[in-house]
């Protein structure tokens, strides 16, 4: 199996060190010493164990290599050079504007699947890819994760440890580069590598302790990892940060800095080398695919009372029957989000992620990186637990479908810890995101289907309580659209809602009509992108807008409407209704009323707007 | 020590079960079965081990009891009743609007320190309180955390395990209620309690395995926990969910539901009891206090080039000298955030939290619950890792000071994973939050001092690069204020920036002046609350506003300005400049230019606005 002997491997490791130093010297910044500790680990991997076709990175049967310690990117880029994927000239564009070789790796690089750089994320992504390999693609590829020791302080790493063992991911190998030193000093564990071994074993892993600079030990460890069945393996490698250059070896204060004397360092490392690694290509094999079928979305009768979360589950199950690429994950609340309906219909494409939202989102990112259409759900409030992963997923250019149920105070008695009240703001702010918030079951079904074809991070916000079906089952709802539910040419005021507040706005419009005030009602189910044109038209006609959302006031529907109008220089008087206190437990209707977002509050706000402008004119 | 014998303890446990059933029956919802598994564990604790003065919950020397499994609140409320803190009538207000006994506990209840309900948070808060007890208050109180087994899937729990061991928190006891069943089914570990023991030991804890319904075993375990030195203890208790009522015992499908036949269940449990527990009060003792002194904030000369992150560190160190209640935490980046300056000045009030942002924020919440003024820092981007904790801190009514450095593309070469670009939106959306973003060192120093007296969640956003000092050291900057840096009575346009973009706006104003366009420049350093009056005045005079922020477009400074103007019905033409692409690596100035937020872009936007309106008139 080995294609390089120990002497050659040592030379390759030195080449990786030299190239790490050269990258950082050219950039005058970066993290050379973090790459130098892992150089031998990577030399043995790419020369003797990795199965990867650099000419065809999307090949389904390729192994996957994730640099969880993304700041060690100079080492990764050095591998690319050795593999002939980039030239020496390209290598030296590291961190320069316009280069794909950024400070931390992103999928702008063809041989990178997921962005790293926020620590403790690589292994959770690896779990997602290994799940794909074992249960969906059903291909023999392996997932290798180069992991820092400092980043094991992140809880997400232990979520990954537990889930990888639970799902018996023997195709996953973590390579723990224990160089002892973090950015500002020693880790909690230092070089007590036995501690990592004990922890890994307690979490159900096979663990192998080695000297991370002994290429023969490393080689044996990779072989053992490949032979273990039913359990993932972690190779706990004791290494030296800055290894090979005395001025920085195992020294504090050299994290994230170019070396002072790169030429001397390169000489100490034996000079520039040009070893080429002909990385072994995997044998061709095709991934398993689940069958496609006709799309038969659930449909609901007008007036029927159905929770949009229920419609999510039913629509997702239908989508799964239509599209073999759809998979679902949930964070131990599938009987609340109704992901359980998908699970029952397609048990082999459902992954229970337990109460570990970071791992859930990361697994979805890993699955989509392998070409699967991953839908992940939990309470909207608890997506906040994975916010850093969602942010990073945007940098990964991931196509990720997230559903957050139990939005807002309309959940009632469970109280504020379970209410999504910041979720629209948080998700709108993510680059490439789409934010959808349907108000009825038919609309939900159509939007769930649309999610599967929407690029980027798509967030669907669903409701706990039943709401009446107000749209016919054959109506279409496009991302970026809205629905004018009632209007006339001489409307006095426009009411803009989404989700539960659409129903409150409709009731308010009825009440206002009795007083002679004509209210246009817009269902802004697509909060990002928002339907600028329809809002603008309403602003022109009515000049007065009341926005109403079951969300805190900042960054939600109201702010989205204001931004849309500002974009077009449209001047309307806008009043924003939103939850402005910390809510309490209570019945949904009590809470909608108490926090000023029910029909009565909407009607009052509209009335004040109309009266104020009548008085002023 | 024991004040109740085994028979009495068993009766008390049954009372807690009966009261859990009664609560949920009255509310017609809630989580009685989750309380029934932990009833014996809590009976032994409150009767024989807890030291707590219910009449004086703020007493410094009181033990602390945290229900990490917050949904088991009926059990907690049953304890309050037994302790005489609430009446039977109050108990039955559970989950009713207006009652302090909400679905999940919050500090609206005098005997609750932190809100729970988002799982996996109680132990990290407990770490914060135990740190306070051992290192700051220096009092013998113990921190007890009732912990669910399902929630050990959350990585934050393992952050807490590692930090508690690292800080040798022998005053912390986790009581793991292993009832096997989560909301929708069995946990990954089930009743293999030995797995929890192994994991806990691998993380450096003392672990005791018991039958969680054997009151004598429980009693011995608490005694042992109190006697162990240098290590925290976890009591791994095998329990039965719904214990005592055959219809629901150890059965799926009974999470979060009132029992079908509460009267029968109460009879099966032996009927209603009225046992009073006279919880032992702790011996009076006063907490350690660090000395106060005069406040001597650092000052900087006009024109000096200083990073606001550096000014944060220097100001925080000065604040620490002035106020003995100030403590600091950082997530292994103290040499980047400059929290290290505080650490050097006040090593006994600094806690290194390593790369574990959830534990960092939770520890700060725990410290503030014990009366300490906790400042926690990391990169703004990485506060996203702790977003659920920040959200929950607002429900805890916590006074929390967070500093996020390395805001925006101005960090340069490290790339988007390290750039805070959603942070303003995310933090603005949190209830009770304040968002501050200074542009120079003197302003930063003043705002750091103001943070210590600002209620709620206060977020300070600092910059990586040096910026010129533009304010005199004696200028005052209030929360909610802004600074009009240049203006005249006939300004054509207003430029609103914060942080790095203030400096770009000033350069733009210079350039515009040469073209005969007079630009007002506002430094909106307080983004929430924002200075509505100053913005309104500017809108009235100039009618045209350009906002510019180093942040994504949604929910940031621009949206805050739009919301402020809308609030007052002010009509100005607003153009919002923000980062609208996923940024790349590059030099700060290259990136500010590429993403359209540098002086040239601002001047161009202002010019277009002025020309468009001239053309239109």
CSV table of N, CA and C in Angstrom, one decimal, chain A residues 217-299:
chain,number,residue,atom,x,y,z
A,217,UNK,N,5.3,5.3,12.8
A,217,UNK,CA,4.2,5.2,13.7
A,217,UNK,C,2.9,5.7,13.0
A,218,UNK,N,3.0,6.8,12.4
A,218,UNK,CA,1.9,7.5,11.7
A,218,UNK,C,1.3,6.5,10.7
A,219,UNK,N,2.2,5.9,9.9
A,219,UNK,CA,1.7,5.0,8.8
A,219,UNK,C,0.9,3.8,9.4
A,220,UNK,N,1.5,3.3,10.5
A,220,UNK,CA,0.8,2.1,11.2
A,220,UNK,C,-0.6,2.6,11.7
A,221,UNK,N,-0.6,3.7,12.2
A,221,UNK,CA,-1.9,4.2,12.8
A,221,UNK,C,-3.0,4.4,11.8
A,222,UNK,N,-2.6,4.9,10.6
A,222,UNK,CA,-3.6,5.1,9.5
A,222,UNK,C,-4.1,3.7,9.1
A,223,UNK,N,-3.1,2.7,9.0
A,223,UNK,CA,-3.5,1.4,8.6
A,223,UNK,C,-4.5,0.8,9.6
A,224,UNK,N,-4.2,0.9,10.9
A,224,UNK,CA,-5.1,0.4,11.9
A,224,UNK,C,-6.5,1.1,11.8
A,225,UNK,N,-6.5,2.4,11.6
A,225,UNK,CA,-7.8,3.1,11.5
A,225,UNK,C,-8.6,2.5,10.4
A,226,UNK,N,-8.0,2.2,9.3
A,226,UNK,CA,-8.8,1.7,8.2
A,226,UNK,C,-9.3,0.3,8.4
A,227,UNK,N,-8.7,-0.4,9.4
A,227,UNK,CA,-9.1,-1.8,9.6
A,227,UNK,C,-10.1,-2.0,10.7
A,228,UNK,N,-10.3,-0.9,11.5
A,228,UNK,CA,-11.3,-1.0,12.6
A,228,UNK,C,-12.7,-0.9,12.1
A,229,UNK,N,-13.5,-1.8,12.6
A,229,UNK,CA,-14.9,-1.8,12.1
A,229,UNK,C,-15.9,-1.4,13.2
A,230,UNK,N,-16.9,-0.6,12.9
A,230,UNK,CA,-18.0,-0.3,13.8
A,230,UNK,C,-17.7,0.9,14.7
A,231,UNK,N,-16.4,1.4,14.6
A,231,UNK,CA,-16.1,2.6,15.5
A,231,UNK,C,-15.2,3.5,14.7
A,232,UNK,N,-15.4,4.8,14.9
A,232,UNK,CA,-14.4,5.8,14.4
A,232,UNK,C,-13.1,5.7,15.1
A,233,UNK,N,-12.0,6.2,14.5
A,233,UNK,CA,-10.7,6.2,15.2
A,233,UNK,C,-10.2,7.6,15.3
A,234,UNK,N,-9.6,7.9,16.5
A,234,UNK,CA,-8.8,9.1,16.6
A,234,UNK,C,-7.4,8.8,16.8
A,235,UNK,N,-6.5,9.4,16.1
A,235,UNK,CA,-5.1,9.2,16.2
A,235,UNK,C,-4.6,10.4,17.0
A,236,UNK,N,-4.2,10.1,18.3
A,236,UNK,CA,-3.8,11.2,19.2
A,236,UNK,C,-2.3,11.3,19.0
A,237,UNK,N,-1.9,12.4,18.3
A,237,UNK,CA,-0.5,12.5,17.9
A,237,UNK,C,0.2,13.6,18.7
A,238,UNK,N,1.2,13.3,19.4
A,238,UNK,CA,2.0,14.3,20.1
A,238,UNK,C,2.9,15.0,19.1
A,239,UNK,N,2.8,16.3,19.0
A,239,UNK,CA,3.6,17.0,18.0
A,239,UNK,C,4.2,18.2,18.6
A,240,UNK,N,5.0,18.9,17.9
A,240,UNK,CA,5.7,20.1,18.3
A,240,UNK,C,5.3,21.2,17.4
A,241,UNK,N,4.8,22.3,18.0
A,241,UNK,CA,4.4,23.4,17.1
A,241,UNK,C,5.7,24.1,16.6
A,242,UNK,N,5.7,24.5,15.4
A,242,UNK,CA,6.9,25.1,14.8
A,242,UNK,C,8.0,24.1,14.6
A,243,UNK,N,7.7,22.8,14.6
A,243,UNK,CA,8.7,21.8,14.5
A,243,UNK,C,9.7,22.0,13.4
A,244,UNK,N,11.0,21.9,13.7
A,244,UNK,CA,12.0,22.0,12.7
A,244,UNK,C,12.8,23.3,12.6
A,245,UNK,N,12.2,24.3,13.3
A,245,UNK,CA,12.9,25.6,13.3
A,245,UNK,C,13.1,26.0,14.8
A,246,UNK,N,14.3,25.9,15.2
A,246,UNK,CA,14.6,26.1,16.7
A,246,UNK,C,14.0,27.5,17.2
A,247,UNK,N,14.1,28.5,16.4
A,247,UNK,CA,13.6,29.8,16.8
A,247,UNK,C,12.2,29.9,17.3
A,248,UNK,N,11.4,28.9,16.8
A,248,UNK,CA,9.9,29.0,17.1
A,248,UNK,C,9.4,27.7,17.7
A,249,UNK,N,10.2,26.6,17.7
A,249,UNK,CA,9.8,25.3,18.1
A,249,UNK,C,9.2,25.3,19.5
A,250,UNK,N,8.0,24.9,19.7
A,250,UNK,CA,7.4,24.7,21.0
A,250,UNK,C,7.5,26.0,21.9
A,251,UNK,N,7.4,27.1,21.2
A,251,UNK,CA,7.5,28.4,21.9
A,251,UNK,C,6.2,29.2,21.8
A,252,UNK,N,5.9,29.8,23.0
A,252,UNK,CA,4.7,30.7,23.0
A,252,UNK,C,5.0,31.9,22.1
A,253,UNK,N,4.0,32.6,21.7
A,253,UNK,CA,4.1,33.9,21.0
A,253,UNK,C,4.4,33.7,19.5
A,254,UNK,N,4.2,32.5,18.9
A,254,UNK,CA,4.5,32.3,17.5
A,254,UNK,C,3.2,31.8,16.8
A,255,UNK,N,2.1,32.0,17.4
A,255,UNK,CA,0.8,31.6,16.7
A,255,UNK,C,0.4,32.7,15.8
A,256,UNK,N,0.1,32.4,14.6
A,256,UNK,CA,-0.4,33.4,13.6
A,256,UNK,C,0.5,34.5,13.3
A,257,UNK,N,1.8,34.1,13.1
A,257,UNK,CA,2.8,35.1,12.7
A,257,UNK,C,3.7,34.5,11.6
A,258,UNK,N,4.1,35.3,10.7
A,258,UNK,CA,5.2,34.8,9.8
A,258,UNK,C,6.5,34.8,10.6
A,259,UNK,N,7.4,33.9,10.2
A,259,UNK,CA,8.7,33.8,10.9
A,259,UNK,C,9.6,35.0,10.7
A,260,UNK,N,10.4,35.4,11.7
A,260,UNK,CA,11.3,36.6,11.5
A,260,UNK,C,12.3,36.4,10.4
A,261,UNK,N,12.9,35.2,10.3
A,261,UNK,CA,13.9,35.0,9.4
A,261,UNK,C,13.6,33.8,8.5
A,262,UNK,N,12.7,34.0,7.5
A,262,UNK,CA,12.3,32.8,6.8
A,262,UNK,C,13.4,32.1,6.0
A,263,UNK,N,14.3,32.9,5.5
A,263,UNK,CA,15.4,32.3,4.7
A,263,UNK,C,16.2,31.3,5.6
A,264,UNK,N,16.5,31.8,6.8
A,264,UNK,CA,17.3,31.0,7.7
A,264,UNK,C,16.5,29.7,8.1
A,265,UNK,N,15.2,29.9,8.3
A,265,UNK,CA,14.3,28.8,8.7
A,265,UNK,C,14.3,27.8,7.6
A,266,UNK,N,14.2,28.2,6.3
A,266,UNK,CA,14.1,27.3,5.2
A,266,UNK,C,15.4,26.6,5.1
A,267,UNK,N,16.5,27.2,5.3
A,267,UNK,CA,17.8,26.6,5.3
A,267,UNK,C,17.9,25.5,6.4
A,268,UNK,N,17.4,25.9,7.6
A,268,UNK,CA,17.4,24.9,8.7
A,268,UNK,C,16.6,23.7,8.4
A,269,UNK,N,15.5,23.9,7.6
A,269,UNK,CA,14.6,22.8,7.2
A,269,UNK,C,15.2,22.0,6.0
A,270,UNK,N,16.3,22.4,5.5
A,270,UNK,CA,16.9,21.7,4.4
A,270,UNK,C,16.6,22.3,3.0
A,271,UNK,N,16.1,23.5,3.0
A,271,UNK,CA,15.9,24.1,1.7
A,271,UNK,C,14.6,23.7,1.0
A,272,UNK,N,14.4,24.5,-0.1
A,272,UNK,CA,13.1,24.2,-0.9
A,272,UNK,C,13.2,22.9,-1.6
A,273,UNK,N,12.2,22.2,-1.6
A,273,UNK,CA,12.1,20.9,-2.3
A,273,UNK,C,11.0,20.9,-3.3
A,274,UNK,N,11.0,20.0,-4.2
A,274,UNK,CA,10.0,20.0,-5.2
A,274,UNK,C,9.5,18.5,-5.4
A,275,UNK,N,9.2,17.9,-4.3
A,275,UNK,CA,8.7,16.5,-4.3
A,275,UNK,C,7.3,16.5,-4.9
A,276,UNK,N,7.0,15.7,-5.8
A,276,UNK,CA,5.6,15.5,-6.3
A,276,UNK,C,5.0,14.3,-5.7
A,277,UNK,N,3.8,14.4,-5.2
A,277,UNK,CA,3.1,13.3,-4.7
A,277,UNK,C,2.0,12.9,-5.7
A,278,UNK,N,2.1,11.7,-6.2
A,278,UNK,CA,1.0,11.2,-7.1
A,278,UNK,C,0.0,10.6,-6.2
A,279,UNK,N,-0.9,11.4,-5.7
A,279,UNK,CA,-1.9,10.9,-4.8
A,279,UNK,C,-2.8,9.8,-5.4
A,280,UNK,N,-2.9,8.7,-4.7
A,280,UNK,CA,-3.6,7.5,-5.3
A,280,UNK,C,-5.1,7.9,-5.6
A,281,UNK,N,-5.5,7.5,-6.8
A,281,UNK,CA,-6.9,7.8,-7.1
A,281,UNK,C,-7.8,6.6,-6.6
A,282,UNK,N,-9.0,6.9,-6.2
A,282,UNK,CA,-9.9,5.8,-5.8
A,282,UNK,C,-10.4,5.0,-7.0
A,283,UNK,N,-10.7,3.8,-6.7
A,283,UNK,CA,-11.3,3.0,-7.8
A,283,UNK,C,-12.7,3.6,-8.1
A,284,UNK,N,-13.1,3.7,-9.3
A,284,UNK,CA,-14.4,4.3,-9.7
A,284,UNK,C,-15.5,3.4,-9.1
A,285,UNK,N,-16.5,4.1,-8.6
A,285,UNK,CA,-17.7,3.5,-8.1
A,285,UNK,C,-18.8,4.5,-8.0
A,286,UNK,N,-20.0,4.1,-8.2
A,286,UNK,CA,-21.1,5.1,-8.2
A,286,UNK,C,-21.9,5.1,-6.9
A,287,UNK,N,-22.3,6.2,-6.5
A,287,UNK,CA,-23.1,6.3,-5.2
A,287,UNK,C,-24.4,5.7,-5.4
A,288,UNK,N,-24.9,5.1,-4.3
A,288,UNK,CA,-26.3,4.7,-4.2
A,288,UNK,C,-27.2,5.9,-4.4
A,289,UNK,N,-28.3,5.7,-5.1
A,289,UNK,CA,-29.3,6.7,-5.2
A,289,UNK,C,-30.7,6.2,-4.8
A,290,UNK,N,-31.5,7.0,-4.1
A,290,UNK,CA,-32.8,6.6,-3.8
A,290,UNK,C,-33.7,7.1,-5.0
A,291,UNK,N,-34.8,6.3,-5.2
A,291,UNK,CA,-35.7,6.6,-6.4
A,291,UNK,C,-36.4,8.0,-6.3
A,292,UNK,N,-36.6,8.6,-7.4
A,292,UNK,CA,-37.4,9.8,-7.5
A,292,UNK,C,-38.8,9.3,-7.8
A,293,UNK,N,-39.8,10.2,-7.7
A,293,UNK,CA,-41.2,9.9,-8.1
A,293,UNK,C,-41.9,11.2,-8.3
A,294,UNK,N,-43.2,11.1,-8.6
A,294,UNK,CA,-44.0,12.3,-8.8
A,294,UNK,C,-44.1,13.1,-7.5
A,295,UNK,N,-44.2,14.4,-7.6
A,295,UNK,CA,-44.4,15.2,-6.4
A,295,UNK,C,-45.9,15.4,-6.1
A,296,UNK,N,-46.3,14.8,-5.0
A,296,UNK,CA,-47.7,14.9,-4.6
A,296,UNK,C,-47.8,15.6,-3.2
A,297,UNK,N,-47.7,16.9,-3.2
A,297,UNK,CA,-47.7,17.6,-2.0
A,297,UNK,C,-49.1,17.4,-1.3
A,298,UNK,N,-49.0,17.5,0.0
A,298,UNK,CA,-50.3,17.4,0.7
A,298,UNK,C,-51.2,18.6,0.4
A,299,UNK,N,-52.5,18.5,0.5
A,299,UNK,CA,-53.3,19.7,0.3
A,299,UNK,C,-54.3,19.7,1.4
